[in-house]
Amino acid sequence: MLRNIWLTISIKKKIGIFAAMVILIMALSATFSICIMNFSLGGFNTILNDNSRCHDFQEALDLEIESFADYIRDATPDTRDQYVLSCVRTERCLRSLPFDYARIGTERYARTWSILNGYETYQAYRDELAETQVRESDFVERLYRVYKMQEYLQTYARRLVQVTLKEGNDSYQEKVPVFYNMPYLILAISAVFMGFVMFLTKILSNALVSPAVLLAQCARKIAKNDFTGEDPSVENRDEMGELVRAFNKMKRSTKGYIDTLKENHRMSELLHREEIERVEMEKQLSGARLELLKSQINPHFLFNTLNMIACMAKLEEAVTTERMISSMSSLFRYNLKTSEQIVTLARELKVVQDYMYIQQMRFGSRILYSCDLKVDAEQAMIPAFTLQPVVENAMVHGLSKKEQGGRVHVRIWEQGKRLVISVADTGLGMSEERLAEVTEAMKERRTSRIGIGLGNIYKRIHMMYKQGEFRIASIEGRGTVIQMFIPQEKHNRGDK
């Protein structure tokens, strides 16, 4: 589980974890060194401190006894001051003696306790004698009693010093093996820490350095145009893993691109040879083309022929045939002879009527056409070839493929200063995916995705009018509605 987490986290977090672990190891190493130092110095410091305090008490007691004797022999202010100071020092040293049973043990505790109690008794006799006049009868007896107490205290002080020195020496001897083995312990702990750091370094190297080395090796092969090697593979799911996968994808794409270029080059050579052969054939057929061009039908000849057929149909009283031919002639004439960019709405509606008449004659009652006009068709202006291609699109893609046919309804009205043209059909409609594709293509102005007819209309409306719009709505199985919004202000025409 930890391995999966490590492979997933980002490189920044990996480096952060590595740095944190190294800092932790350094902190543990420093803590271990401090503990070793405290262990070493702490033991010596305790021994030395205990010896020093016992020695200080012994020295202060000896000085006090000497000052007391001087004061008894010669009671002057100087000797008294010296005596008082020595007593204060002795009391301070006595209070500083170690008196913790758990630390100093039974023997030292007993001797310290004896000194503390004996000194209190001695202190009372001493102070009382110091205030007694030398002429009193029992002065000498009481003085010798104080001397005996002083000897008692000195004896116990010496024994306390001896016991303290002995215990300190024993404690030192017990720690000597530890001190001798301590360098080896430090070396072992340091080796463990170094091993752990190397382990972390290897993990980080496997996560960062190894994939980079693989990429470098593969890149050197690609630089030599060698794409035969296996793709680098890593288990990382971090940025390095994404980089390796992207590199493999780029490698495969580049290989495919090079293979495609080679194939295209081969095909180009084949096409070049075919082109040479085609040129030779063109030379041989140039005469035939010239004759063919001479026999092509002129559009005027086509119009005149259609009109002549219409007149003959009228003479023969074939009304339907006459109207179909007239409608067809009007469509050809409008498509081939109209050069204006903007025409009246009436002309566009006339073309739509001719087109729908032909379609109704073709499909019969399956196709219905209606127009709801709420503007003056002679005054409204729209781009040429705008309405009929939309209606034709509704017929070709919507109604002609529907077995029961349907209806085309054109509705035109004004909305503000814009003319709204709506062409609705009850045909097959479009799926949501196709409608979304067409809508997106219109937003990005990729007319090739919409269709030649609608694409051309959409492009012209947006090129000619700043406020022009072209909308499509459709439901699969129910039909399609196309709306065109064409501004009618004169200064907007022809602008973009």
XYZ file of C-alpha atoms in Angstrom:
496
model
C 0.000 0.000 0.000
C 2.826 2.388 0.904
C 4.500 1.545 -2.405
C 1.332 2.421 -4.360
C 1.028 5.698 -2.460
C 4.697 6.489 -3.177
C 4.223 5.806 -6.909
C 1.147 8.052 -6.997
C 2.302 11.207 -5.202
C 3.916 14.055 -7.137
C 7.653 14.622 -7.573
C 7.507 17.741 -5.405
C 6.028 15.727 -2.544
C 8.604 12.941 -3.049
C 11.456 15.438 -2.721
C 9.742 16.975 0.302
C 9.413 13.571 1.981
C 13.057 12.769 1.213
C 14.207 16.093 2.667
C 12.025 15.583 5.748
C 13.441 12.088 6.310
C 17.033 13.327 5.958
C 16.322 16.140 8.427
C 14.734 13.609 10.792
C 17.794 11.352 10.550
C 20.091 14.325 11.234
C 17.932 15.274 14.213
C 18.046 11.701 15.554
C 21.813 11.633 15.082
C 22.175 14.935 16.940
C 19.854 13.706 19.698
C 21.858 10.495 20.032
C 25.090 12.489 20.271
C 23.584 14.730 22.938
C 22.390 11.687 24.899
C 25.850 10.123 24.716
C 27.414 13.388 25.853
C 24.921 13.744 28.687
C 25.540 10.158 29.730
C 29.295 10.642 29.727
C 29.512 14.100 31.232
C 26.500 13.629 33.489
C 28.061 10.672 35.320
C 31.391 12.413 35.794
C 29.691 15.630 36.791
C 27.677 13.848 39.509
C 30.775 12.163 40.923
C 32.822 15.342 40.846
C 29.988 17.422 42.272
C 29.442 15.017 45.179
C 33.181 14.889 45.945
C 33.434 18.659 45.725
C 30.530 19.253 48.116
C 31.840 16.777 50.693
C 35.335 18.266 50.453
C 33.931 21.787 50.735
C 32.036 20.811 53.884
C 35.144 19.208 55.418
C 37.247 22.259 54.598
C 34.595 24.651 55.909
C 34.277 22.614 59.140
C 38.059 22.669 59.688
C 38.120 26.431 59.071
C 35.228 26.924 61.473
C 36.983 24.919 64.223
C 40.163 26.949 63.674
C 38.220 30.264 63.771
C 36.393 29.126 66.927
C 39.704 28.384 68.661
C 41.117 31.782 67.656
C 38.008 33.528 68.943
C 38.155 31.660 72.295
C 41.814 32.573 72.780
C 41.414 36.205 71.751
C 37.891 37.603 71.646
C 38.367 40.598 69.370
C 35.978 42.008 66.789
C 38.194 40.643 63.963
C 38.313 37.115 65.334
C 34.576 37.225 65.992
C 33.831 38.324 62.432
C 36.062 35.576 61.103
C 34.321 33.077 63.350
C 30.829 34.161 62.237
C 31.751 34.003 58.546
C 33.221 30.509 58.935
C 30.046 29.337 60.707
C 27.866 30.684 57.880
C 30.032 28.971 55.287
C 29.875 25.658 57.184
C 26.082 25.821 57.376
C 25.824 26.587 53.657
C 28.141 23.678 52.771
C 26.204 21.406 55.100
C 22.912 22.222 53.398
C 24.456 21.531 49.980
C 25.444 17.964 50.894
C 23.530 15.319 48.788
C 20.735 13.922 50.953
C 18.634 11.870 48.482
C 18.398 8.298 49.731
C 17.490 6.892 46.298
C 20.616 8.417 44.714
C 23.352 8.299 47.423
C 22.536 4.938 49.011
C 22.296 3.695 52.597
C 25.809 4.356 53.890
C 26.193 7.900 52.610
C 22.680 8.744 53.709
C 23.386 7.474 57.273
C 26.648 9.399 57.594
C 25.106 12.575 56.176
C 22.172 12.211 58.558
C 24.570 11.769 61.509
C 26.481 14.903 60.485
C 23.268 16.945 60.128
C 21.959 15.916 63.559
C 25.359 16.139 65.245
C 25.977 19.585 63.798
C 22.674 20.896 65.159
C 23.613 19.728 68.702
C 27.146 21.028 68.287
C 25.863 24.370 66.949
C 23.704 24.896 70.063
C 26.603 24.151 72.496
C 29.013 26.168 70.399
C 26.871 29.278 70.311
C 26.104 28.987 74.013
C 29.791 28.664 74.876
C 30.731 31.578 72.642
C 28.501 33.827 74.748
C 29.805 32.463 78.113
C 32.400 34.408 80.105
C 35.772 32.763 80.546
C 35.645 33.380 84.334
C 32.752 30.980 84.850
C 33.699 27.797 86.758
C 32.453 25.249 84.163
C 33.816 27.083 81.108
C 36.759 24.731 80.561
C 34.585 21.632 80.923
C 32.089 22.925 78.448
C 34.901 23.987 76.058
C 36.360 20.476 75.994
C 32.912 19.102 75.329
C 32.666 21.336 72.257
C 36.121 20.140 71.159
C 34.951 16.536 71.387
C 31.905 17.373 69.259
C 34.195 19.033 66.715
C 36.401 15.920 66.610
C 33.248 13.805 66.157
C 32.089 15.964 63.244
C 35.544 15.976 61.650
C 35.687 12.186 61.883
C 32.294 11.791 60.228
C 33.179 14.394 57.602
C 36.364 12.458 56.699
C 34.418 9.177 56.573
C 31.767 10.825 54.372
C 34.478 12.033 52.012
C 36.024 8.557 51.913
C 32.678 6.863 51.248
C 31.825 9.429 48.537
C 35.202 8.949 46.857
C 34.857 5.164 47.022
C 31.330 5.155 45.563
C 32.384 7.637 42.860
C 35.324 5.428 41.941
C 33.093 2.332 41.855
C 30.583 4.162 39.662
C 33.364 5.263 37.330
C 34.721 1.729 37.095
C 31.258 0.465 36.199
C 30.984 2.997 33.368
C 34.498 2.462 32.029
C 33.466 -0.502 29.771
C 30.619 1.579 28.402
C 33.037 4.405 27.616
C 35.367 1.970 25.857
C 32.484 0.513 23.778
C 30.881 3.872 23.064
C 32.902 4.568 19.846
C 31.742 1.224 18.454
C 28.150 2.051 19.409
C 28.428 5.451 17.734
C 29.905 3.777 14.646
C 27.064 1.226 14.539
C 24.339 3.872 14.918
C 26.016 6.025 12.271
C 26.148 3.033 9.914
C 22.427 2.417 10.454
C 21.634 6.072 9.736
C 23.848 6.066 6.626
C 22.209 2.856 5.404
C 18.776 4.371 5.849
C 19.829 7.516 3.956
C 21.221 5.360 1.129
C 17.954 3.398 1.079
C 15.946 6.620 0.762
C 18.348 7.858 -1.914
C 17.877 4.649 -3.901
C 14.078 4.945 -3.675
C 14.213 8.553 -4.880
C 16.651 7.574 -7.624
C 14.311 4.816 -8.839
C 11.466 7.334 -8.907
C 13.337 10.171 -10.695
C 16.779 9.276 -12.033
C 16.073 5.836 -13.528
C 13.138 7.026 -15.709
C 15.256 9.967 -16.879
C 18.100 7.599 -17.843
C 15.658 5.401 -19.786
C 14.300 8.454 -21.613
C 17.837 9.624 -22.445
C 18.789 6.183 -23.863
C 15.629 6.006 -25.960
C 16.119 9.619 -27.132
C 19.665 8.782 -28.322
C 18.268 5.889 -30.377
C 15.578 8.103 -31.875
C 18.247 10.705 -32.724
C 19.866 7.974 -34.837
C 16.484 7.337 -36.524
C 16.152 4.011 -34.683
C 12.564 3.407 -33.554
C 12.940 -0.349 -33.052
C 13.670 -0.297 -29.312
C 11.029 -1.073 -26.727
C 9.155 1.811 -25.176
C 10.457 2.961 -21.758
C 8.217 1.628 -19.021
C 7.918 2.907 -15.437
C 5.470 2.206 -12.651
C 5.296 5.843 -11.567
C 1.931 7.531 -11.704
C 3.370 10.992 -11.031
C 4.703 13.675 -13.392
C 7.623 11.435 -14.409
C 5.202 8.657 -15.330
C 3.146 11.125 -17.382
C 6.339 12.311 -19.084
C 7.355 8.750 -20.005
C 3.893 7.941 -21.361
C 3.831 11.195 -23.345
C 7.310 10.398 -24.693
C 6.176 6.937 -25.804
C 3.127 8.458 -27.483
C 5.304 11.028 -29.238
C 7.714 8.276 -30.297
C 4.913 6.226 -31.839
C 3.418 9.316 -33.499
C 6.797 10.330 -34.916
C 7.396 6.816 -36.233
C 3.947 6.806 -37.815
C 4.585 10.247 -39.302
C 7.918 9.129 -40.794
C 6.327 5.967 -42.181
C 3.556 8.109 -43.657
C 6.122 10.438 -45.241
C 7.906 7.465 -46.760
C 4.634 6.106 -48.103
C 3.667 9.537 -49.412
C 7.027 9.824 -51.134
C 6.508 6.457 -52.742
C 3.008 7.437 -53.819
C 4.304 10.768 -55.116
C 6.733 8.942 -57.364
C 3.931 6.741 -58.646
C 1.696 9.755 -59.202
C 4.523 11.554 -60.982
C 4.888 8.687 -63.407
C 1.132 8.569 -63.884
C 1.105 12.341 -64.445
C 3.689 11.973 -67.179
C 1.568 9.290 -68.802
C -1.528 11.487 -68.404
C 0.215 14.423 -70.120
C 1.025 12.198 -73.054
C -2.582 11.149 -73.239
C -3.691 14.798 -73.022
C -1.589 15.609 -76.038
C -3.275 12.845 -77.956
C -6.766 13.938 -76.850
C -6.302 17.701 -77.281
C -7.829 17.572 -80.737
C -10.846 15.658 -79.471
C -11.332 18.189 -76.684
C -11.335 21.054 -79.105
C -14.099 19.457 -81.078
C -16.028 18.696 -77.920
C -15.806 22.317 -76.736
C -17.219 23.475 -80.003
C -20.312 21.322 -79.563
C -21.134 22.408 -75.992
C -24.602 23.873 -75.464
C -24.729 27.581 -74.747
C -26.962 28.575 -71.753
C -28.911 30.911 -74.034
C -29.520 27.988 -76.364
C -30.782 25.991 -73.312
C -33.166 28.800 -72.265
C -34.440 29.227 -75.836
C -34.970 25.487 -76.183
C -36.919 25.313 -72.876
C -39.048 28.295 -73.953
C -39.736 26.664 -77.300
C -40.788 23.427 -75.563
C -43.025 25.466 -73.239
C -44.666 27.178 -76.238
C -45.286 23.839 -77.950
C -46.781 22.472 -74.709
C -49.066 25.510 -74.564
C -50.158 25.009 -78.179
C -50.838 21.364 -77.365
C -52.755 22.566 -74.278
C -50.449 20.595 -71.887
C -50.792 23.074 -69.028
C -48.916 21.060 -66.421
C -46.009 20.367 -68.735
C -45.885 24.027 -69.739
C -45.756 25.194 -66.113
C -43.088 22.650 -65.149
C -40.884 23.694 -68.061
C -41.473 27.388 -67.299
C -40.552 26.838 -63.632
C -37.423 24.947 -64.652
C -36.478 27.703 -67.082
C -36.963 30.347 -64.382
C -34.724 28.410 -61.971
C -31.929 28.103 -64.545
C -32.236 31.741 -65.571
C -32.157 32.938 -61.935
C -29.190 30.778 -60.972
C -27.091 31.575 -64.040
C -27.980 35.184 -64.767
C -28.482 36.815 -61.352
C -25.348 38.849 -60.528
C -26.654 41.048 -57.688
C -25.570 40.284 -54.118
C -28.807 41.619 -52.606
C -32.235 41.071 -54.185
C -35.819 41.614 -53.136
C -37.579 39.053 -51.019
C -40.219 38.746 -53.769
C -37.669 37.379 -56.264
C -36.409 34.795 -53.758
C -39.994 33.718 -52.955
C -40.742 33.357 -56.691
C -37.762 31.005 -57.072
C -38.928 28.998 -54.049
C -42.438 28.710 -55.513
C -41.052 27.461 -58.860
C -38.819 24.957 -57.051
C -41.613 23.675 -54.812
C -43.986 23.352 -57.782
C -41.495 21.039 -59.501
C -41.038 19.031 -56.273
C -44.794 18.772 -55.735
C -45.181 17.514 -59.279
C -42.455 14.988 -58.515
C -43.707 13.742 -55.120
C -47.395 14.510 -55.487
C -49.495 14.926 -52.391
C -46.672 13.717 -50.141
C -45.209 17.228 -50.120
C -47.060 20.299 -48.818
C -45.780 23.857 -49.034
C -47.081 26.974 -47.275
C -45.845 30.525 -46.793
C -46.838 33.001 -44.071
C -45.652 36.422 -45.250
C -46.083 39.408 -42.903
C -43.829 41.935 -44.650
C -43.752 43.793 -47.948
C -41.833 41.369 -50.172
C -41.063 44.084 -52.731
C -39.372 46.302 -50.101
C -37.549 43.690 -48.034
C -34.019 42.941 -49.250
C -32.061 39.748 -48.613
C -28.851 38.213 -50.041
C -29.346 36.454 -53.351
C -29.594 32.626 -53.360
C -30.533 32.589 -49.651
C -34.017 31.127 -49.393
C -34.159 28.482 -52.132
C -31.044 26.520 -50.924
C -32.533 26.335 -47.404
C -35.834 24.998 -48.786
C -33.935 22.582 -51.023
C -31.963 21.380 -47.984
C -35.245 20.718 -46.166
C -36.489 18.701 -49.141
C -33.324 16.698 -49.796
C -32.291 15.918 -46.191
C -35.614 16.089 -44.412
C -38.675 15.184 -46.500
C -37.534 13.171 -49.534
C -36.158 10.411 -47.264
C -39.375 10.225 -45.273
C -41.813 7.708 -46.749
C -44.981 9.573 -45.760
C -43.542 12.894 -46.905
C -44.205 16.082 -44.950
C -44.574 19.806 -45.059
C -42.344 22.838 -45.651
C -43.539 26.039 -44.020
C -41.883 29.396 -44.683
C -42.720 32.177 -42.237
C -41.363 35.725 -42.613
C -41.870 38.631 -40.193
C -40.064 41.673 -38.800
C -38.425 41.770 -35.409
C -37.194 45.240 -34.584
C -34.980 46.324 -37.439
C -34.313 42.786 -38.614
C -36.134 40.550 -41.045
C -36.699 37.050 -39.649
C -36.998 34.192 -42.157
C -38.026 30.838 -40.713
C -37.989 27.648 -42.811
C -39.515 24.687 -40.940
C -39.993 21.122 -42.136
C -41.534 18.005 -40.634
C -38.794 15.746 -41.943
C -36.347 13.371 -40.312
C -34.593 16.014 -38.189
C -31.126 15.633 -36.694
C -29.753 13.753 -33.689
C -28.491 15.728 -30.724
C -24.904 14.816 -31.624
C -25.238 16.004 -35.216
C -27.049 19.196 -34.131
C -24.300 19.920 -31.566
C -21.679 19.304 -34.256
C -23.389 21.699 -36.679
C -23.894 24.357 -33.980
C -20.256 24.146 -32.923
C -19.132 24.326 -36.538
C -21.184 27.515 -36.993
C -19.600 29.093 -33.885
C -16.127 28.236 -35.150
C -17.102 29.197 -38.713
C -16.112 25.814 -40.122
C -18.630 25.789 -42.973
C -17.325 22.497 -44.335
C -18.911 20.717 -41.356
C -22.345 22.286 -42.056
C -22.698 21.559 -45.749
C -21.937 23.448 -48.936
C -25.381 25.083 -49.296
C -26.073 26.051 -45.681
C -22.401 26.758 -45.060
C -22.312 29.232 -47.919
C -25.459 31.001 -46.671
C -24.186 31.111 -43.073
C -20.867 32.573 -44.204
C -22.436 35.217 -46.464
C -24.910 36.397 -43.786
C -22.118 36.891 -41.249
C -19.859 38.558 -43.788
C -22.511 40.980 -45.080
C -24.222 41.954 -41.796
C -22.818 42.760 -38.378
C -26.104 41.813 -36.697
C -26.876 38.902 -39.011
C -27.639 35.519 -37.460
C -28.169 31.966 -38.663
C -29.794 29.497 -36.250
C -30.669 25.810 -36.451
C -33.019 23.840 -34.186
C -33.898 20.219 -34.790
C -35.485 17.190 -33.119
C -34.753 13.767 -34.496
C -37.872 12.256 -36.098
C -39.895 15.492 -35.846
C -38.205 18.021 -38.098
C -35.856 20.998 -38.404
C -36.241 24.778 -38.171
C -33.728 27.177 -39.717
C -33.977 30.876 -38.893
C -32.115 33.725 -40.593
C -31.995 37.215 -39.072
C -31.200 39.820 -41.746
C -30.905 43.533 -40.762
C -32.879 45.918 -42.991
C -31.028 49.156 -42.231
C -29.475 50.500 -45.389
C -26.141 51.371 -43.805
C -25.745 47.794 -42.546
C -25.893 46.213 -45.978
C -22.622 45.091 -47.293
C -20.853 45.723 -43.981
C -19.322 43.286 -41.681
